[in-house]
């Protein structure tokens, strides 16, 4: 299991005033359900920007997407991953988007080939709906080639 850091002030707003409100486990669960990310025996605990997530995942990909979905929520600074995986595959890398980044630029940097950007886009669905809509501070999944 591992700790993953995210930019607390970046990401999707689940509450109107992040500074005044606290994220609730049920809000995070709804966000996972919205994206079709289902972890068996899911348990979430939120404490001051840190989310502890546990349960059982049927794949490494589902586990990584769950971590990214939760971490790319405004107000989340860290994910404490305690999810076990049925199918152990090599872990993907993560990349934090910087100002001016594009998926093709990230693909060029990570794979040496800008035309491989669809691989990154597909690896981040359903959270990404458009390859041109990424934002600084967003953390993306970079699968192995």
Tab-separated table of C-alpha atoms in Angstrom:
chain	number	residue	atom	x	y	z
A	1	UNK	CA	0.000	0.000	0.000
A	2	UNK	CA	1.155	3.551	-0.570
A	3	UNK	CA	0.600	7.255	-0.036
A	4	UNK	CA	-0.104	9.454	-3.061
A	5	UNK	CA	0.166	13.244	-2.937
A	6	UNK	CA	-2.153	15.549	-4.877
A	7	UNK	CA	-2.546	19.310	-5.152
A	8	UNK	CA	-5.233	20.136	-2.596
A	9	UNK	CA	-6.540	23.245	-4.384
A	10	UNK	CA	-6.881	21.589	-7.815
A	11	UNK	CA	-9.621	19.357	-9.108
A	12	UNK	CA	-13.352	18.955	-9.199
A	13	UNK	CA	-15.403	20.767	-6.562
A	14	UNK	CA	-17.858	18.482	-4.785
A	15	UNK	CA	-18.907	21.183	-2.319
A	16	UNK	CA	-19.688	24.861	-2.906
A	17	UNK	CA	-17.096	26.274	-0.509
A	18	UNK	CA	-14.158	23.902	-0.070
A	19	UNK	CA	-12.513	26.103	2.567
A	20	UNK	CA	-15.633	26.090	4.783
A	21	UNK	CA	-16.983	22.606	4.115
A	22	UNK	CA	-15.451	19.253	4.750
A	23	UNK	CA	-15.525	16.465	2.228
A	24	UNK	CA	-17.770	13.615	3.237
A	25	UNK	CA	-17.272	9.936	2.543
A	26	UNK	CA	-20.683	9.735	0.858
A	27	UNK	CA	-19.728	12.535	-1.580
A	28	UNK	CA	-16.574	10.649	-2.548
A	29	UNK	CA	-18.493	7.387	-2.918
A	30	UNK	CA	-20.993	9.121	-5.234
A	31	UNK	CA	-18.117	10.439	-7.364
A	32	UNK	CA	-16.681	6.934	-7.750
A	33	UNK	CA	-20.131	5.589	-8.671
A	34	UNK	CA	-20.593	8.398	-11.208
A	35	UNK	CA	-17.469	7.147	-13.010
A	36	UNK	CA	-18.397	3.459	-12.699
A	37	UNK	CA	-15.470	2.717	-10.385
A	38	UNK	CA	-16.596	-0.124	-8.121
A	39	UNK	CA	-14.311	-1.417	-5.384
A	40	UNK	CA	-15.605	-4.367	-3.346
A	41	UNK	CA	-16.021	-3.679	0.383
A	42	UNK	CA	-15.120	-0.017	-0.196
A	43	UNK	CA	-14.286	1.944	2.936
A	44	UNK	CA	-13.377	5.631	2.913
A	45	UNK	CA	-12.221	7.868	5.743
A	46	UNK	CA	-11.584	11.592	5.282
A	47	UNK	CA	-9.489	13.674	7.655
A	48	UNK	CA	-8.235	17.174	6.794
A	49	UNK	CA	-7.527	16.542	3.117
A	50	UNK	CA	-6.291	12.976	3.569
A	51	UNK	CA	-8.458	10.150	2.252
A	52	UNK	CA	-7.893	6.591	3.423
A	53	UNK	CA	-9.350	4.156	0.904
A	54	UNK	CA	-9.574	0.397	1.344
A	55	UNK	CA	-11.339	-2.516	-0.266
A	56	UNK	CA	-10.685	-5.095	-2.951
A	57	UNK	CA	-10.178	-4.295	-6.638
A	58	UNK	CA	-10.518	-6.756	-9.501
A	59	UNK	CA	-7.631	-5.078	-11.385
A	60	UNK	CA	-4.624	-2.785	-11.011
A	61	UNK	CA	-6.209	-0.413	-13.550
A	62	UNK	CA	-9.401	-0.054	-11.481
A	63	UNK	CA	-7.343	0.572	-8.340
A	64	UNK	CA	-5.281	3.300	-10.045
A	65	UNK	CA	-8.361	4.987	-11.535
A	66	UNK	CA	-10.019	4.966	-8.110
A	67	UNK	CA	-6.976	6.660	-6.549
A	68	UNK	CA	-6.917	9.280	-9.321
A	69	UNK	CA	-10.655	9.920	-9.192
A	70	UNK	CA	-10.475	10.578	-5.449
A	71	UNK	CA	-7.189	12.495	-5.579
A	72	UNK	CA	-8.340	14.841	-8.345
A	73	UNK	CA	-11.079	16.280	-6.128
A	74	UNK	CA	-10.611	19.788	-4.770
A	75	UNK	CA	-9.778	19.521	-1.079
A	76	UNK	CA	-7.919	16.198	-1.315
A	77	UNK	CA	-4.180	16.471	-0.655
A	78	UNK	CA	-3.288	12.838	-0.074
A	79	UNK	CA	-4.621	9.345	-0.713
A	80	UNK	CA	-3.630	6.555	1.657
A	81	UNK	CA	-4.126	3.536	-0.597
A	82	UNK	CA	-5.044	0.333	1.211
A	83	UNK	CA	-6.803	-1.342	-1.724
A	84	UNK	CA	-5.861	-4.948	-2.406
A	85	UNK	CA	-5.827	-6.233	-5.988
A	86	UNK	CA	-6.939	-9.604	-7.365
A	87	UNK	CA	-4.889	-9.324	-10.554
A	88	UNK	CA	-1.379	-8.037	-9.870
A	89	UNK	CA	0.021	-6.249	-12.934
A	90	UNK	CA	2.814	-3.688	-13.261
A	91	UNK	CA	1.849	-0.380	-11.718
A	92	UNK	CA	1.347	2.627	-13.990
A	93	UNK	CA	3.181	5.869	-13.393
A	94	UNK	CA	1.446	9.090	-12.372
A	95	UNK	CA	2.087	12.527	-13.868
A	96	UNK	CA	1.013	15.917	-12.491
A	97	UNK	CA	-0.103	18.283	-15.259
A	98	UNK	CA	1.758	21.598	-15.469
A	99	UNK	CA	0.601	24.832	-17.096
A	100	UNK	CA	0.934	24.551	-20.873
A	101	UNK	CA	0.930	20.738	-20.924
A	102	UNK	CA	-0.973	18.790	-23.576
A	103	UNK	CA	-1.545	15.054	-23.754
A	104	UNK	CA	0.631	14.870	-26.869
A	105	UNK	CA	3.405	16.771	-25.074
A	106	UNK	CA	3.142	14.443	-22.092
A	107	UNK	CA	3.229	11.416	-24.443
A	108	UNK	CA	6.358	12.824	-26.124
A	109	UNK	CA	8.011	13.301	-22.711
A	110	UNK	CA	6.938	9.932	-21.263
A	111	UNK	CA	7.088	7.682	-24.344
A	112	UNK	CA	9.246	9.642	-26.790
A	113	UNK	CA	6.321	9.747	-29.243
A	114	UNK	CA	3.618	12.448	-29.226
A	115	UNK	CA	1.281	10.276	-31.305
A	116	UNK	CA	0.841	7.916	-28.326
A	117	UNK	CA	-1.322	10.469	-26.480
A	118	UNK	CA	-4.492	8.332	-27.027
A	119	UNK	CA	-2.928	5.690	-24.737
A	120	UNK	CA	-2.830	8.266	-21.905
A	121	UNK	CA	-6.332	9.500	-22.749
A	122	UNK	CA	-7.774	5.959	-22.690
A	123	UNK	CA	-5.965	5.180	-19.427
A	124	UNK	CA	-7.704	8.121	-17.744
A	125	UNK	CA	-11.259	7.484	-18.916
A	126	UNK	CA	-13.924	7.979	-17.601
A	127	UNK	CA	-12.448	10.877	-15.604
A	128	UNK	CA	-11.164	12.489	-18.826
A	129	UNK	CA	-13.900	13.082	-21.363
A	130	UNK	CA	-11.884	15.164	-23.850
A	131	UNK	CA	-8.132	14.862	-24.563
A	132	UNK	CA	-7.914	18.664	-24.766
A	133	UNK	CA	-9.389	19.279	-21.312
A	134	UNK	CA	-6.637	18.755	-18.770
A	135	UNK	CA	-5.693	21.307	-16.120
A	136	UNK	CA	-2.619	22.224	-14.068
A	137	UNK	CA	-2.462	20.167	-10.891
A	138	UNK	CA	-4.449	17.272	-12.328
A	139	UNK	CA	-2.774	13.906	-11.845
A	140	UNK	CA	-2.899	11.493	-14.779
A	141	UNK	CA	-2.261	7.773	-15.073
A	142	UNK	CA	0.641	6.949	-17.428
A	143	UNK	CA	0.460	3.258	-18.380
A	144	UNK	CA	3.531	1.266	-19.292
A	145	UNK	CA	4.112	0.702	-23.020
